[in-house]
Amino acid sequence: MSFFYLGVYWPAVRPLTLRQYTDLTRSFLQLLEGIHPAFRSLEWVGDRPNSAIDLSSNLSNLDELIYQHARFDETIYQNTNPDGTPSWQSVGYLGYSMDFGTGKSARAGGVSIGIKAGGYDIPTPNAIRIAVPLPGDTTFPHREFYDYDFLKGLFTKMIAFWKPANGLVTMPPFSEVVVEDALPYVGWLTYLKDPRAAALRNCDALRGLTFEEMPGGGTLISLDKTIISPTNFAQVEKARCLRRMLVAERIVT
C-alpha cells in the first residue's frame, strides 16, 4: 500500500539546536491542532514495536520525548551532555527527527507526520511530511484531505511555517507515472521558492496550470482542482510538462 502526502523541503543549511527543534515541533503541532481534529490525538510512533507513546492533550510530555528520542545515533553532536547525548544546545549534521501519528500509519488508514529538521552540510534535505491513505481507501473518514481547497490551505500553512525551498502534494502512484526512477519534483500542487518559477506562467506549454504568488515569497502551481490520479492522462501530461520546464530552466536539479 502507498499513501498520499504533503511534503516541504529545504537544503541542509539551517542547523538547529535541540531546543530550537523542539520549539518548532511544538508550534507546528499546535498549528495543526487548530486546522483539523485528526491532529488532536497524536502519538509518538516509537522506535520499536509496541513502543508508541500518546502525546498529552497540552503536549506537556513532548519535550521529554524529543529530548530522549529525536537524535540520530550515528551523528556526532556538539555541546553534548557528559554522557555524550545531545543537550538542549546541541547541534548535529543530521539534525533531529520525530514521527507522529494517529495510531495507524498512512499506509494502514491513519495520519502520519514526519519532522526532520536541523541538518546541515549533507546532501539530504530537511523534510516535513504529512501523509494520509490513498484516496481509494474508503475506511479513512476524513475525506476533506482529498479536497483541493482544504489541502491548499494546509499546504500553504506548512509553507508559511517552515519556509522551505520547495514542496509538493502528491502520491507515489502518480509520481511513478509522471517520471520513472527519478525525483518527481512536481505534484498536484507544487511550491517553488525560486523567483524564476513565477515567469513560467508565460510559457505556452503551461497555459492550463494555475500560478499563484505566495505572501512569503515563491510560487504555488496547481495542475487543476480535481484530485490527481495516475490514470488521468491530462493531469499526468501537465505534470510531465511542468517537470520538463523546471529541469530545462535548472529551477530543480
Protein backbone atom coordinates (compact mmCIF):
# COMPACT_ATOMS: atom_id res chain seq x y z
CA MET A 1 0.00 0.00 0.00
CA SER A 2 1.11 3.55 -0.68
CA PHE A 3 -0.05 6.92 0.66
CA PHE A 4 -1.00 10.49 -0.27
CA TYR A 5 1.19 13.24 1.17
CA LEU A 6 2.10 16.89 1.53
CA GLY A 7 5.83 17.49 1.76
CA VAL A 8 8.04 20.56 2.13
CA TYR A 9 11.82 20.52 1.81
CA TRP A 10 14.86 22.75 2.09
CA PRO A 11 18.63 22.22 1.76
CA ALA A 12 20.58 21.13 4.81
CA VAL A 13 21.95 24.57 5.59
CA ARG A 14 19.93 25.51 8.68
CA PRO A 15 21.41 23.94 11.82
CA LEU A 16 19.08 23.81 14.83
CA THR A 17 19.81 23.18 18.46
CA LEU A 18 17.70 20.53 20.12
CA ARG A 19 15.85 23.33 21.92
CA GLN A 20 15.08 25.10 18.65
CA TYR A 21 13.93 21.86 17.01
CA THR A 22 11.65 21.13 19.95
CA ASP A 23 10.11 24.59 19.96
CA LEU A 24 9.45 24.43 16.22
CA THR A 25 7.92 20.98 16.51
CA ARG A 26 5.64 22.10 19.32
CA SER A 27 4.49 25.19 17.43
CA PHE A 28 3.86 23.18 14.27
CA LEU A 29 1.80 20.53 16.07
CA GLN A 30 -0.22 23.28 17.75
CA LEU A 31 -0.79 24.85 14.34
CA LEU A 32 -2.07 21.52 13.00
CA GLU A 33 -4.36 21.05 16.01
CA GLY A 34 -6.13 24.23 15.04
CA ILE A 35 -6.57 23.10 11.44
CA HIS A 36 -8.22 19.69 11.81
CA PRO A 37 -9.41 17.36 14.61
CA ALA A 38 -7.32 14.49 13.22
CA PHE A 39 -4.23 16.26 14.55
CA ARG A 40 -5.54 16.50 18.11
CA SER A 41 -4.99 12.86 19.14
CA LEU A 42 -1.43 12.07 18.17
CA GLU A 43 1.24 9.74 19.46
CA TRP A 44 4.96 9.44 19.03
CA VAL A 45 5.16 6.28 16.93
CA GLY A 46 8.07 4.81 18.87
CA ASP A 47 11.38 3.37 17.76
CA ARG A 48 10.49 -0.32 18.09
CA PRO A 49 7.29 -2.41 18.07
CA ASN A 50 4.75 -1.53 20.76
CA SER A 51 6.70 1.50 22.00
CA ALA A 52 4.32 4.26 20.90
CA ILE A 53 3.51 6.95 23.48
CA ASP A 54 0.45 9.22 23.36
CA LEU A 55 1.06 12.94 23.30
CA SER A 56 -0.67 14.61 26.23
CA SER A 57 -3.51 16.97 25.37
CA ASN A 58 -1.39 20.02 26.16
CA LEU A 59 1.81 18.48 24.74
CA SER A 60 3.35 18.54 28.20
CA ASN A 61 5.32 15.35 27.51
CA LEU A 62 6.65 16.49 24.13
CA ASP A 63 9.89 17.99 25.46
CA GLU A 64 10.89 14.77 27.20
CA LEU A 65 10.02 12.60 24.20
CA ILE A 66 12.08 14.74 21.86
CA TYR A 67 14.96 15.03 24.34
CA GLN A 68 15.17 11.25 24.59
CA HIS A 69 14.37 10.16 21.05
CA ALA A 70 14.97 12.82 18.37
CA ARG A 71 18.71 12.28 17.96
CA PHE A 72 20.43 10.16 15.33
CA ASP A 73 22.75 7.67 16.98
CA GLU A 74 25.23 7.82 14.10
CA THR A 75 25.67 11.59 14.41
CA ILE A 76 28.35 13.36 16.42
CA TYR A 77 26.64 16.24 18.21
CA GLN A 78 28.32 19.36 19.56
CA ASN A 79 27.81 20.76 23.08
CA THR A 80 26.67 17.40 24.42
CA ASN A 81 25.96 16.21 27.94
CA PRO A 82 28.82 14.47 29.81
CA ASP A 83 27.46 11.08 28.67
CA GLY A 84 27.61 12.13 25.01
CA THR A 85 23.88 12.56 24.49
CA PRO A 86 22.63 15.84 22.99
CA SER A 87 21.91 18.69 25.37
CA TRP A 88 19.34 21.36 24.60
CA GLN A 89 22.15 23.38 22.99
CA SER A 90 23.48 20.58 20.80
CA VAL A 91 23.58 20.65 17.00
CA GLY A 92 24.48 17.77 14.70
CA TYR A 93 24.92 17.48 10.95
CA LEU A 94 21.92 15.14 10.58
CA GLY A 95 19.74 17.32 12.77
CA TYR A 96 16.80 15.72 14.58
CA SER A 97 13.80 13.66 13.57
CA MET A 98 10.49 12.58 15.10
CA ASP A 99 7.47 10.76 13.67
CA PHE A 100 3.95 11.16 14.97
CA GLY A 101 0.67 9.56 14.01
CA THR A 102 -2.90 8.70 14.91
CA GLY A 103 -2.22 5.09 15.90
CA LYS A 104 -2.04 3.80 12.33
CA SER A 105 0.38 4.67 9.57
CA ALA A 106 -0.87 6.40 6.45
CA ARG A 107 -0.49 3.10 4.63
CA ALA A 108 -2.77 1.44 7.18
CA GLY A 109 -5.52 4.07 7.31
CA GLY A 110 -4.15 6.73 9.64
CA VAL A 111 -2.44 10.12 9.56
CA SER A 112 1.36 10.35 9.80
CA ILE A 113 3.59 13.36 10.45
CA GLY A 114 7.34 13.31 9.96
CA ILE A 115 9.52 16.22 11.12
CA LYS A 116 13.20 16.02 10.12
CA ALA A 117 15.00 19.34 10.54
CA GLY A 118 18.22 20.93 11.69
CA GLY A 119 20.55 19.08 9.32
CA TYR A 120 23.45 20.88 7.67
CA ASP A 121 26.39 20.12 5.34
CA ILE A 122 24.75 16.97 3.97
CA PRO A 123 23.10 16.31 0.58
CA THR A 124 19.83 15.07 2.08
CA PRO A 125 17.32 17.90 2.54
CA ASN A 126 15.37 18.70 5.68
CA ALA A 127 11.84 17.42 5.22
CA ILE A 128 8.40 17.82 6.76
CA ARG A 129 5.70 15.41 5.59
CA ILE A 130 2.04 14.84 6.37
CA ALA A 131 0.68 11.60 4.93
CA VAL A 132 -2.79 10.06 4.73
CA PRO A 133 -4.14 6.94 2.98
CA LEU A 134 -4.65 6.88 -0.76
CA PRO A 135 -7.96 8.43 -1.89
CA GLY A 136 -9.34 4.99 -2.68
CA ASP A 137 -9.21 3.95 1.00
CA THR A 138 -12.88 4.33 1.89
CA THR A 139 -12.23 3.42 5.55
CA PHE A 140 -10.44 6.76 6.08
CA PRO A 141 -13.16 9.06 7.44
CA HIS A 142 -11.58 12.46 6.78
CA ARG A 143 -12.45 12.90 3.12
CA GLU A 144 -11.58 16.61 3.24
CA PHE A 145 -7.92 15.59 2.99
CA TYR A 146 -8.62 14.99 -0.69
CA ASP A 147 -10.41 18.29 -1.22
CA TYR A 148 -8.44 20.86 -3.20
CA ASP A 149 -9.31 23.90 -1.08
CA PHE A 150 -8.64 22.15 2.23
CA LEU A 151 -5.32 20.75 1.03
CA LYS A 152 -4.26 24.05 -0.45
CA GLY A 153 -4.94 25.73 2.88
CA LEU A 154 -2.99 23.12 4.82
CA PHE A 155 -0.11 23.16 2.34
CA THR A 156 0.21 26.95 2.32
CA LYS A 157 0.30 26.98 6.13
CA MET A 158 3.12 24.41 6.06
CA ILE A 159 4.99 26.62 3.61
CA ALA A 160 4.48 29.76 5.69
CA PHE A 161 5.66 27.98 8.84
CA TRP A 162 8.74 26.11 7.57
CA LYS A 163 9.81 28.49 4.77
CA PRO A 164 11.01 25.68 2.51
CA ALA A 165 12.78 25.83 -0.85
CA ASN A 166 10.17 23.61 -2.48
CA GLY A 167 7.26 21.32 -1.76
CA LEU A 168 4.56 19.22 -3.36
CA VAL A 169 1.26 17.46 -2.75
CA THR A 170 1.19 14.09 -4.48
CA MET A 171 1.16 10.32 -4.12
CA PRO A 172 3.77 7.78 -5.30
CA PRO A 173 1.47 6.07 -7.84
CA PHE A 174 1.03 9.43 -9.62
CA SER A 175 4.71 10.36 -9.38
CA GLU A 176 5.78 7.00 -10.81
CA VAL A 177 3.67 7.59 -13.92
CA VAL A 178 4.99 11.15 -14.33
CA VAL A 179 8.63 10.05 -14.23
CA GLU A 180 10.32 6.71 -13.67
CA ASP A 181 13.37 6.28 -11.43
CA ALA A 182 13.85 9.98 -10.70
CA LEU A 183 12.65 12.61 -8.27
CA PRO A 184 9.16 13.79 -9.23
CA TYR A 185 9.71 17.46 -8.25
CA VAL A 186 6.06 18.20 -9.13
CA GLY A 187 2.67 17.11 -7.86
CA TRP A 188 -0.98 18.12 -7.80
CA LEU A 189 0.29 21.24 -6.02
CA THR A 190 3.90 22.32 -6.41
CA TYR A 191 5.68 25.06 -4.46
CA LEU A 192 8.94 26.67 -5.58
CA LYS A 193 10.72 29.40 -3.65
CA ASP A 194 12.96 30.21 -6.64
CA PRO A 195 11.69 33.52 -8.09
CA ARG A 196 12.31 32.25 -11.63
CA ALA A 197 9.35 29.89 -11.25
CA ALA A 198 6.91 32.78 -11.48
CA ALA A 199 7.95 33.50 -15.08
CA LEU A 200 6.76 30.07 -16.17
CA ARG A 201 3.20 31.40 -16.14
CA ASN A 202 4.07 32.93 -19.50
CA CYS A 203 5.03 29.59 -21.05
CA ASP A 204 2.55 28.47 -23.71
CA ALA A 205 3.03 24.80 -22.78
CA LEU A 206 1.86 25.53 -19.21
CA ARG A 207 -1.23 27.61 -20.03
CA GLY A 208 -3.59 25.17 -18.31
CA LEU A 209 -1.86 25.45 -14.91
CA THR A 210 -2.63 27.94 -12.16
CA PHE A 211 0.21 30.08 -10.79
CA GLU A 212 -0.12 32.00 -7.52
CA GLU A 213 2.37 34.20 -5.70
CA MET A 214 2.73 33.25 -2.06
CA PRO A 215 2.65 36.00 0.61
CA GLY A 216 6.07 34.99 1.94
CA GLY A 217 7.60 34.59 -1.49
CA GLY A 218 7.70 31.82 -4.03
CA THR A 219 5.14 30.39 -6.43
CA LEU A 220 2.38 27.83 -5.92
CA ILE A 221 1.47 25.90 -9.08
CA SER A 222 -1.70 23.81 -9.36
CA LEU A 223 -2.45 21.28 -12.09
CA ASP A 224 -6.22 21.73 -11.59
CA LYS A 225 -8.81 21.27 -8.82
CA THR A 226 -9.56 17.60 -9.46
CA ILE A 227 -7.69 15.19 -7.22
CA ILE A 228 -4.80 13.59 -9.07
CA SER A 229 -4.97 10.09 -10.43
CA PRO A 230 -2.29 8.08 -12.26
CA THR A 231 -4.96 7.22 -14.83
CA ASN A 232 -5.84 10.85 -15.55
CA PHE A 233 -3.77 11.36 -18.70
CA ALA A 234 -4.40 15.10 -18.87
CA GLN A 235 -3.05 15.62 -15.34
CA VAL A 236 -0.07 13.34 -15.96
CA GLU A 237 0.83 15.24 -19.13
CA LYS A 238 0.54 18.60 -17.33
CA ALA A 239 2.86 17.34 -14.59
CA ARG A 240 5.35 15.96 -17.11
CA CYS A 241 5.39 19.25 -18.99
CA LEU A 242 5.90 21.26 -15.81
CA ARG A 243 8.70 18.96 -14.71
CA ARG A 244 10.43 19.24 -18.10
CA MET A 245 10.33 23.03 -17.87
CA LEU A 246 11.68 23.10 -14.32
CA VAL A 247 14.56 20.82 -15.29
CA ALA A 248 15.29 22.70 -18.51
CA GLU A 249 15.42 26.01 -16.68
CA ARG A 250 17.52 24.44 -13.89
CA ILE A 251 15.00 25.53 -11.29
CA VAL A 252 15.26 21.98 -9.96
CA THR A 253 18.31 19.75 -10.30
